[in-house]
Amino acid sequence: EFRRVLFRSIDELLGFAGSDLAKKILGEEGAKGLLAHAKDIQAKGAKYCDCPACTAALAILDILHAI
């Protein structure tokens, strides 16, 4: 599915941020910070990851749907 490649839902972000893989890639503190950020934006109503790549992908899809 095209969407799965472009951006991640908040639940997917939370799953990654709390994983051993995140700790391996980001280090213990980096993963802890990402998890805290993901929980924070989820509490504020975010449905998707807010990193620059995911934000850009969502914008592109919005444009494509508008055409």
Coordinates of N, CA and C in Angstrom, one line a residue:
E1 N 0.8 -1.2 0.0 CA 0.0 0.0 0.0 C 0.9 1.2 0.0
F2 N 0.6 2.2 -0.9 CA 1.4 3.4 -1.1 C 1.5 4.2 0.2
R3 N 0.5 4.3 1.0 CA 0.5 5.1 2.2 C 1.5 4.5 3.2
R4 N 1.6 3.3 3.3 CA 2.5 2.6 4.3 C 3.9 3.0 4.1
V5 N 4.3 3.3 2.9 CA 5.7 3.6 2.6 C 6.0 5.1 2.9
L6 N 5.0 5.9 2.7 CA 5.2 7.4 2.8 C 5.2 7.9 4.2
F7 N 4.3 7.5 5.1 CA 4.2 8.1 6.4 C 3.6 7.1 7.4
R8 N 3.8 7.4 8.7 CA 3.4 6.5 9.7 C 2.3 7.1 10.6
S9 N 1.4 6.3 11.0 CA 0.3 6.7 12.0 C 1.0 7.0 13.3
I10 N 0.3 7.6 14.2 CA 0.8 7.9 15.6 C 1.0 6.6 16.3
D11 N 0.1 5.6 16.0 CA 0.3 4.3 16.7 C 1.5 3.6 16.2
E12 N 1.9 3.7 14.9 CA 3.1 3.1 14.4 C 4.3 3.8 15.0
L13 N 4.2 5.1 15.1 CA 5.3 5.9 15.7 C 5.5 5.5 17.2
L14 N 4.4 5.4 17.9 CA 4.6 4.9 19.3 C 5.2 3.5 19.4
G15 N 4.7 2.6 18.5 CA 5.3 1.3 18.5 C 6.8 1.3 18.2
F16 N 7.2 2.1 17.2 CA 8.6 2.1 16.9 C 9.4 2.8 18.1
A17 N 8.9 3.9 18.6 CA 9.6 4.6 19.6 C 9.9 3.8 20.9
G18 N 9.0 2.9 21.2 CA 9.1 2.0 22.3 C 9.8 0.7 22.1
S19 N 10.3 0.6 20.9 CA 10.9 -0.7 20.5 C 12.4 -0.8 20.8
D20 N 12.9 -2.0 20.8 CA 14.4 -2.3 20.9 C 15.1 -1.7 19.7
L21 N 14.4 -1.8 18.5 CA 15.1 -1.3 17.3 C 15.3 0.2 17.4
A22 N 14.3 1.0 18.0 CA 14.5 2.4 18.2 C 15.7 2.7 19.1
K23 N 15.8 1.9 20.2 CA 16.9 2.0 21.1 C 18.3 1.8 20.4
K24 N 18.3 0.8 19.5 CA 19.5 0.4 18.8 C 19.9 1.6 17.8
I25 N 18.9 2.1 17.1 CA 19.2 3.2 16.1 C 19.4 4.5 16.8
L26 N 18.6 4.9 17.8 CA 18.6 6.2 18.4 C 19.4 6.3 19.7
G27 N 19.7 5.2 20.2 CA 20.3 5.1 21.6 C 19.1 5.2 22.6
E28 N 19.4 4.8 23.8 CA 18.4 4.8 24.9 C 17.7 6.1 25.1
E29 N 18.5 7.2 25.2 CA 18.0 8.5 25.4 C 17.2 9.0 24.2
G30 N 17.7 8.8 23.0 CA 17.0 9.2 21.8 C 15.6 8.5 21.7
A31 N 15.6 7.2 21.9 CA 14.3 6.5 21.9 C 13.4 7.0 23.0
K32 N 13.9 7.3 24.1 CA 13.1 7.8 25.2 C 12.5 9.1 24.9
G33 N 13.3 10.0 24.2 CA 12.8 11.3 23.8 C 11.8 11.2 22.7
L34 N 12.0 10.3 21.8 CA 11.0 10.1 20.7 C 9.7 9.6 21.2
L35 N 9.8 8.7 22.2 CA 8.5 8.1 22.8 C 7.8 9.2 23.5
A36 N 8.5 10.0 24.3 CA 7.8 11.1 25.0 C 7.2 12.1 24.0
H37 N 7.9 12.4 23.0 CA 7.3 13.3 21.9 C 6.1 12.7 21.3
A38 N 6.2 11.4 20.9 CA 5.0 10.7 20.3 C 3.8 10.8 21.2
K39 N 4.0 10.5 22.5 CA 2.9 10.5 23.5 C 2.3 11.9 23.6
D40 N 3.2 12.9 23.6 CA 2.8 14.3 23.7 C 1.9 14.7 22.5
I41 N 2.4 14.4 21.3 CA 1.6 14.8 20.1 C 0.3 14.0 20.0
Q42 N 0.3 12.8 20.5 CA -0.9 12.0 20.5 C -1.9 12.6 21.4
A43 N -1.5 13.0 22.6 CA -2.4 13.7 23.6 C -3.0 14.9 23.0
K44 N -2.3 15.6 22.1 CA -2.8 16.8 21.5 C -3.6 16.5 20.2
G45 N -3.8 15.3 19.9 CA -4.7 14.9 18.9 C -4.1 14.5 17.6
A46 N -2.8 14.4 17.5 CA -2.1 14.0 16.3 C -2.5 12.6 15.9
K47 N -2.7 12.4 14.6 CA -3.0 11.1 14.0 C -1.8 10.5 13.3
Y48 N -0.8 11.3 13.0 CA 0.3 10.9 12.2 C 1.6 11.4 12.8
C49 N 2.7 10.8 12.5 CA 4.0 11.2 12.8 C 4.2 12.6 12.3
D50 N 4.9 13.5 13.0 CA 5.1 14.9 12.6 C 6.5 15.2 12.2
C51 N 7.3 14.1 11.8 CA 8.6 14.4 11.4 C 8.5 15.1 10.0
P52 N 9.6 15.7 9.5 CA 9.5 16.4 8.2 C 9.2 15.5 7.1
A53 N 9.7 14.3 7.1 CA 9.4 13.4 5.9 C 7.9 13.0 5.9
C54 N 7.3 12.6 7.0 CA 5.9 12.3 7.1 C 5.0 13.5 6.8
T55 N 5.4 14.6 7.3 CA 4.6 15.8 7.1 C 4.6 16.2 5.6
A56 N 5.7 16.0 4.9 CA 5.8 16.3 3.5 C 5.0 15.3 2.7
A57 N 5.1 14.0 3.1 CA 4.3 13.0 2.4 C 2.8 13.2 2.5
L58 N 2.4 13.6 3.7 CA 0.9 13.9 3.8 C 0.5 15.1 3.0
A59 N 1.4 16.1 2.9 CA 1.1 17.3 2.1 C 1.0 16.9 0.6
I60 N 1.8 16.1 0.1 CA 1.8 15.6 -1.2 C 0.5 14.8 -1.5
L61 N 0.1 14.0 -0.6 CA -1.1 13.2 -0.8 C -2.3 14.1 -0.8
D62 N -2.3 15.2 0.1 CA -3.4 16.1 0.1 C -3.5 16.8 -1.3
I63 N -2.4 17.2 -1.9 CA -2.4 17.9 -3.2 C -2.9 16.9 -4.2
L64 N -2.5 15.7 -4.2 CA -2.9 14.7 -5.2 C -4.4 14.4 -5.1
H65 N -5.0 14.4 -3.9 CA -6.4 14.2 -3.7 C -7.2 15.4 -4.1
A66 N -6.6 16.6 -4.1 CA -7.2 17.8 -4.6 C -7.3 18.0 -6.1
I67 N -6.4 17.2 -6.8 CA -6.4 17.4 -8.2 C -7.5 16.6 -8.9

